[in-house]
């Protein structure tokens, strides 16, 4: 099997620089938060500004992880050829394009872009775009679509950018003339350790997004109203019918923290069982969403008492 690296691009290193800057910004915010959250929890200056800084730090960390993944994907991006197919590999994953399905090879294409297309171009050009003729193009390239090789296979196409494109095309055409000795199924074989199929499940993604937004919203509402709460709030014990007791107001955050912990545990369980039972993984995430709603109602009951 012959391999080609992609054409070198400074775009790869831009993703690393942005990731480092994001981590520096997140680190500065975390240090700032740590200096404010000293002493007893009852004395913490919790308010909307503190919540905003915490959300910004979390967002920068998530952004840094995404950028570092793209940096790693760009560094490991390779194109391979054998008698049966063209393969695009990165970080343990591989896209397979059977040679007998390839219709034609063209230099460049024009596609419809939006903000998601621009965001997916950080580090390297990846993700799906729609060409002006309606063809879906899967990008695996370090060059803009107009400068990439576009491999058309059936109703879809693949944009790549191997070094020495002329030699690559000659090798590909030679293998196509020889004919395949094995039938391949087109598609993407994802890295098992990243559990791509779990994250790509549309039902799970919608539930996870809803769970995350609800939990963040509960934290935010409590943080904004926290300065207006009395120093002691009524809190009922774990037993049904137990009398309320006065506790420091900071205990109100036990509710969103507990909801978050449950959601994280269910997320870990879903990642483990998804390949054996996608339905079970979805049900676990659905339970997490229900927990967020339950604890939001519980918080409203505590505040209203």
Short mmCIF file of C-alpha atoms in Angstrom, two decimals:
data_model
loop_
_atom_site.label_atom_id
_atom_site.label_comp_id
_atom_site.label_asym_id
_atom_site.label_seq_id
_atom_site.Cartn_x
_atom_site.Cartn_y
_atom_site.Cartn_z
CA UNK A 1 0.00 0.00 0.00
CA UNK A 2 1.42 3.37 -1.03
CA UNK A 3 0.94 6.41 1.22
CA UNK A 4 0.97 10.14 0.53
CA UNK A 5 1.10 12.91 3.13
CA UNK A 6 -1.02 16.01 2.52
CA UNK A 7 0.42 19.22 1.15
CA UNK A 8 1.98 21.12 4.09
CA UNK A 9 -0.07 24.05 5.34
CA UNK A 10 0.40 26.75 7.98
CA UNK A 11 -3.27 26.24 8.79
CA UNK A 12 -2.23 23.18 10.83
CA UNK A 13 -0.11 25.27 13.17
CA UNK A 14 -2.74 28.00 13.43
CA UNK A 15 -5.00 25.50 15.18
CA UNK A 16 -2.22 24.75 17.69
CA UNK A 17 -1.61 28.45 18.36
CA UNK A 18 -5.33 29.07 18.89
CA UNK A 19 -5.54 26.05 21.20
CA UNK A 20 -2.63 27.33 23.31
CA UNK A 21 -4.15 30.82 23.50
CA UNK A 22 -7.48 29.29 24.56
CA UNK A 23 -5.77 27.29 27.30
CA UNK A 24 -3.89 30.37 28.50
CA UNK A 25 -7.14 32.34 28.66
CA UNK A 26 -8.90 29.50 30.48
CA UNK A 27 -5.99 29.15 32.91
CA UNK A 28 -6.05 32.88 33.69
CA UNK A 29 -9.79 32.74 34.38
CA UNK A 30 -9.43 29.64 36.57
CA UNK A 31 -6.71 31.32 38.65
CA UNK A 32 -8.89 34.42 38.94
CA UNK A 33 -11.84 32.30 40.08
CA UNK A 34 -9.66 30.36 42.53
CA UNK A 35 -8.50 33.57 44.20
CA UNK A 36 -12.10 34.67 44.67
CA UNK A 37 -13.41 31.32 45.90
CA UNK A 38 -11.26 31.09 49.00
CA UNK A 39 -12.34 30.54 52.56
CA UNK A 40 -15.63 28.98 53.62
CA UNK A 41 -18.16 28.38 50.81
CA UNK A 42 -20.67 30.53 52.70
CA UNK A 43 -18.41 33.53 52.10
CA UNK A 44 -17.89 33.05 48.37
CA UNK A 45 -18.88 36.11 46.29
CA UNK A 46 -21.19 34.17 43.96
CA UNK A 47 -23.08 36.28 41.42
CA UNK A 48 -23.79 36.53 37.70
CA UNK A 49 -20.32 37.83 36.87
CA UNK A 50 -18.68 34.87 38.59
CA UNK A 51 -20.94 32.51 36.66
CA UNK A 52 -20.09 34.26 33.40
CA UNK A 53 -16.36 33.91 34.02
CA UNK A 54 -16.79 30.21 34.85
CA UNK A 55 -18.79 29.62 31.66
CA UNK A 56 -16.16 31.48 29.61
CA UNK A 57 -13.38 29.35 31.12
CA UNK A 58 -15.34 26.18 30.35
CA UNK A 59 -15.97 27.35 26.80
CA UNK A 60 -12.28 28.07 26.24
CA UNK A 61 -11.32 24.62 27.52
CA UNK A 62 -13.82 22.95 25.19
CA UNK A 63 -12.55 25.07 22.28
CA UNK A 64 -8.94 24.12 23.09
CA UNK A 65 -9.82 20.41 23.10
CA UNK A 66 -11.50 20.73 19.69
CA UNK A 67 -8.55 22.64 18.27
CA UNK A 68 -6.04 20.15 19.65
CA UNK A 69 -8.00 17.31 18.09
CA UNK A 70 -7.94 19.08 14.73
CA UNK A 71 -4.23 19.70 15.09
CA UNK A 72 -3.66 16.00 15.74
CA UNK A 73 -5.95 15.03 12.87
CA UNK A 74 -4.07 17.32 10.48
CA UNK A 75 -0.67 15.95 11.58
CA UNK A 76 -1.79 12.33 11.10
CA UNK A 77 -3.75 12.89 7.87
CA UNK A 78 -2.60 10.45 5.17
CA UNK A 79 -3.85 9.15 1.82
CA UNK A 80 -3.26 5.53 0.80
CA UNK A 81 -3.86 3.46 -2.33
CA UNK A 82 -4.03 -0.23 -3.08
CA UNK A 83 -5.70 -2.40 -5.74
CA UNK A 84 -9.10 -2.02 -4.11
CA UNK A 85 -9.50 1.44 -2.70
CA UNK A 86 -8.41 4.90 -1.75
CA UNK A 87 -8.10 5.40 2.00
CA UNK A 88 -7.98 8.59 4.04
CA UNK A 89 -6.71 8.06 7.60
CA UNK A 90 -6.38 10.31 10.66
CA UNK A 91 -6.02 9.60 14.42
CA UNK A 92 -7.04 5.96 14.15
CA UNK A 93 -9.99 6.58 11.80
CA UNK A 94 -10.21 5.79 8.11
CA UNK A 95 -12.47 6.77 5.21
CA UNK A 96 -12.77 4.14 2.45
CA UNK A 97 -13.49 4.96 -1.20
CA UNK A 98 -13.64 1.82 -3.38
CA UNK A 99 -11.78 2.33 -6.66
CA UNK A 100 -14.56 0.68 -8.67
CA UNK A 101 -16.98 3.38 -7.48
CA UNK A 102 -14.83 6.31 -8.63
CA UNK A 103 -16.38 8.04 -11.64
CA UNK A 104 -13.94 10.87 -12.26
CA UNK A 105 -11.25 13.05 -10.73
CA UNK A 106 -11.32 16.82 -11.06
CA UNK A 107 -9.16 19.70 -9.90
CA UNK A 108 -11.13 21.93 -7.55
CA UNK A 109 -14.82 22.59 -6.98
CA UNK A 110 -17.13 25.35 -5.77
CA UNK A 111 -19.32 24.81 -2.74
CA UNK A 112 -21.94 26.61 -0.68
CA UNK A 113 -20.42 27.78 2.58
CA UNK A 114 -21.61 29.24 5.90
CA UNK A 115 -20.17 29.88 9.36
CA UNK A 116 -20.02 26.13 10.05
CA UNK A 117 -17.94 25.63 6.93
CA UNK A 118 -15.54 28.34 8.05
CA UNK A 119 -15.29 26.87 11.55
CA UNK A 120 -14.59 23.42 10.07
CA UNK A 121 -11.67 24.91 8.15
CA UNK A 122 -9.53 25.58 11.24
CA UNK A 123 -6.52 23.27 11.30
CA UNK A 124 -7.46 21.62 8.03
CA UNK A 125 -10.47 21.55 5.75
CA UNK A 126 -12.82 18.81 6.88
CA UNK A 127 -16.52 18.08 7.14
CA UNK A 128 -19.23 17.93 4.52
CA UNK A 129 -20.09 20.76 2.13
CA UNK A 130 -22.58 20.95 -0.73
CA UNK A 131 -21.25 21.79 -4.18
CA UNK A 132 -23.14 24.15 -6.47
CA UNK A 133 -24.46 21.15 -8.42
CA UNK A 134 -25.84 19.60 -5.21
CA UNK A 135 -23.10 16.98 -4.76
CA UNK A 136 -22.04 16.35 -1.15
CA UNK A 137 -18.27 16.72 -0.83
CA UNK A 138 -16.40 15.24 2.12
CA UNK A 139 -13.32 17.35 2.80
CA UNK A 140 -10.07 15.77 3.98
CA UNK A 141 -7.65 18.38 2.73
CA UNK A 142 -5.11 20.96 3.80
CA UNK A 143 -5.89 23.10 0.75
CA UNK A 144 -9.02 25.13 -0.11
CA UNK A 145 -11.64 23.23 -2.07
CA UNK A 146 -10.79 25.15 -5.24
CA UNK A 147 -7.19 23.81 -5.06
CA UNK A 148 -7.93 20.26 -3.93
CA UNK A 149 -8.35 17.04 -5.88
CA UNK A 150 -12.02 16.09 -5.91
CA UNK A 151 -12.75 12.36 -6.28
CA UNK A 152 -16.31 11.72 -7.46
CA UNK A 153 -17.78 8.37 -6.40
CA UNK A 154 -21.48 7.84 -7.02
CA UNK A 155 -23.63 10.57 -5.45
CA UNK A 156 -20.83 11.90 -3.26
CA UNK A 157 -17.30 13.25 -3.63
CA UNK A 158 -14.11 13.47 -1.58
CA UNK A 159 -11.68 16.39 -1.52
CA UNK A 160 -8.03 15.53 -0.81
CA UNK A 161 -4.67 17.25 -1.21
CA UNK A 162 -1.79 14.76 -1.53
CA UNK A 163 1.69 16.03 -2.28
CA UNK A 164 2.71 15.54 -5.92
CA UNK A 165 -0.88 15.39 -7.11
CA UNK A 166 0.10 14.46 -10.67
CA UNK A 167 1.90 11.29 -9.53
CA UNK A 168 -0.95 10.46 -7.18
CA UNK A 169 -3.52 10.67 -9.96
CA UNK A 170 -1.35 8.50 -12.23
CA UNK A 171 -1.06 5.84 -9.52
CA UNK A 172 -4.79 5.94 -8.85
CA UNK A 173 -5.68 5.60 -12.54
CA UNK A 174 -3.22 2.74 -12.96
CA UNK A 175 -4.84 0.84 -10.10
CA UNK A 176 -8.29 1.51 -11.50
CA UNK A 177 -7.25 0.02 -14.85
CA UNK A 178 -5.88 -3.07 -13.14
CA UNK A 179 -9.25 -3.65 -11.48
CA UNK A 180 -10.15 -4.46 -7.91
CA UNK A 181 -9.56 -7.90 -6.46
CA UNK A 182 -11.84 -7.33 -3.48
CA UNK A 183 -15.16 -5.53 -3.09
CA UNK A 184 -15.04 -2.78 -0.47
CA UNK A 185 -17.91 -1.04 1.24
CA UNK A 186 -17.62 2.75 1.20
CA UNK A 187 -17.78 4.58 4.51
CA UNK A 188 -15.83 5.68 7.53
CA UNK A 189 -14.26 3.33 10.07
CA UNK A 190 -14.03 5.46 13.17
CA UNK A 191 -11.49 5.14 15.95
CA UNK A 192 -13.03 2.95 18.63
CA UNK A 193 -11.38 4.78 21.51
CA UNK A 194 -13.10 8.05 20.49
CA UNK A 195 -16.55 6.39 20.20
CA UNK A 196 -17.45 8.53 17.20
CA UNK A 197 -20.71 6.68 16.62
CA UNK A 198 -21.96 7.64 20.10
CA UNK A 199 -21.29 11.33 19.52
CA UNK A 200 -22.69 11.15 15.97
CA UNK A 201 -26.02 9.65 17.11
CA UNK A 202 -28.54 12.48 16.46
CA UNK A 203 -30.85 11.45 19.31
CA UNK A 204 -28.03 11.35 21.83
CA UNK A 205 -26.59 14.64 20.63
CA UNK A 206 -29.93 16.41 21.05
CA UNK A 207 -30.44 14.93 24.53
CA UNK A 208 -26.89 15.78 25.62
CA UNK A 209 -27.24 19.34 24.35
CA UNK A 210 -30.57 19.77 26.16
CA UNK A 211 -29.13 18.27 29.35
CA UNK A 212 -26.08 20.55 29.21
CA UNK A 213 -28.17 23.67 28.52
CA UNK A 214 -30.64 22.91 31.32
CA UNK A 215 -27.87 22.26 33.84
CA UNK A 216 -26.03 25.41 32.82
CA UNK A 217 -29.28 27.38 32.98
CA UNK A 218 -29.96 26.11 36.51
CA UNK A 219 -26.47 27.10 37.63
CA UNK A 220 -26.87 30.50 35.98
CA UNK A 221 -30.28 31.33 37.47
CA UNK A 222 -29.10 30.37 40.95
CA UNK A 223 -25.91 32.40 40.55
CA UNK A 224 -27.79 35.51 39.42
CA UNK A 225 -30.31 35.42 42.29
CA UNK A 226 -27.79 34.22 44.89
CA UNK A 227 -26.89 37.72 46.21
CA UNK A 228 -30.58 38.41 46.88
CA UNK A 229 -31.12 35.23 48.92
CA UNK A 230 -31.09 35.38 52.73
CA UNK A 231 -27.96 34.02 54.42
CA UNK A 232 -30.01 31.04 55.66
CA UNK A 233 -32.59 29.19 53.59
CA UNK A 234 -35.08 26.49 54.50
CA UNK A 235 -33.92 22.99 53.55
CA UNK A 236 -35.88 19.80 54.08
CA UNK A 237 -34.12 16.61 55.16
CA UNK A 238 -33.82 13.47 53.07
CA UNK A 239 -36.75 11.79 54.79
CA UNK A 240 -40.24 12.36 53.48
CA UNK A 241 -42.17 14.69 55.72
CA UNK A 242 -39.08 15.84 57.60
CA UNK A 243 -39.21 19.33 59.05
CA UNK A 244 -37.35 22.09 57.26
CA UNK A 245 -34.11 23.36 58.75
CA UNK A 246 -32.17 26.53 58.17
CA UNK A 247 -28.92 25.99 56.23
CA UNK A 248 -26.42 28.30 54.52
CA UNK A 249 -27.74 29.50 51.17
CA UNK A 250 -24.77 28.02 49.32
CA UNK A 251 -26.37 24.61 49.76
CA UNK A 252 -28.80 25.49 46.97
CA UNK A 253 -25.97 24.65 44.55
CA UNK A 254 -26.02 21.04 45.73
CA UNK A 255 -28.95 20.53 43.36
CA UNK A 256 -27.28 21.45 40.03
CA UNK A 257 -24.01 19.82 41.18
CA UNK A 258 -25.82 16.56 41.93
CA UNK A 259 -27.65 16.76 38.59
CA UNK A 260 -24.33 17.30 36.79
CA UNK A 261 -22.67 14.35 38.54
CA UNK A 262 -25.57 12.06 37.59
CA UNK A 263 -25.39 13.27 33.98
CA UNK A 264 -21.64 12.61 33.81
CA UNK A 265 -22.06 9.10 35.24
CA UNK A 266 -24.81 8.33 32.72
CA UNK A 267 -22.62 9.74 29.94
CA UNK A 268 -19.79 7.40 30.94
CA UNK A 269 -22.21 4.48 31.04
CA UNK A 270 -23.60 5.40 27.63
CA UNK A 271 -20.11 5.49 26.12
CA UNK A 272 -19.44 2.01 27.47
CA UNK A 273 -22.68 0.31 26.36
CA UNK A 274 -23.43 2.15 23.11
CA UNK A 275 -21.86 -0.42 20.77
CA UNK A 276 -23.80 -3.25 22.43
CA UNK A 277 -27.08 -1.40 22.94
CA UNK A 278 -27.65 2.08 21.46
CA UNK A 279 -31.15 2.08 22.96
CA UNK A 280 -29.78 1.62 26.48
CA UNK A 281 -27.30 4.45 25.94
CA UNK A 282 -30.10 6.72 24.75
CA UNK A 283 -32.29 5.83 27.70
CA UNK A 284 -29.47 6.67 30.11
CA UNK A 285 -29.04 10.09 28.54
CA UNK A 286 -32.79 10.60 28.61
CA UNK A 287 -32.73 9.83 32.33
CA UNK A 288 -30.07 12.54 32.74
CA UNK A 289 -32.36 15.03 31.02
CA UNK A 290 -35.20 14.06 33.36
CA UNK A 291 -32.92 14.53 36.36
CA UNK A 292 -32.13 18.10 35.27
CA UNK A 293 -35.84 18.90 35.14
CA UNK A 294 -36.47 17.23 38.51
CA UNK A 295 -33.68 19.16 40.25
CA UNK A 296 -34.80 22.42 38.63
CA UNK A 297 -38.26 21.86 40.11
CA UNK A 298 -36.66 21.02 43.46
CA UNK A 299 -34.64 24.26 43.37
CA UNK A 300 -37.79 26.25 42.60
CA UNK A 301 -39.54 24.57 45.55
CA UNK A 302 -36.69 25.44 47.91
CA UNK A 303 -36.58 29.06 46.74
CA UNK A 304 -40.33 29.37 46.97
CA UNK A 305 -40.57 28.07 50.51
#
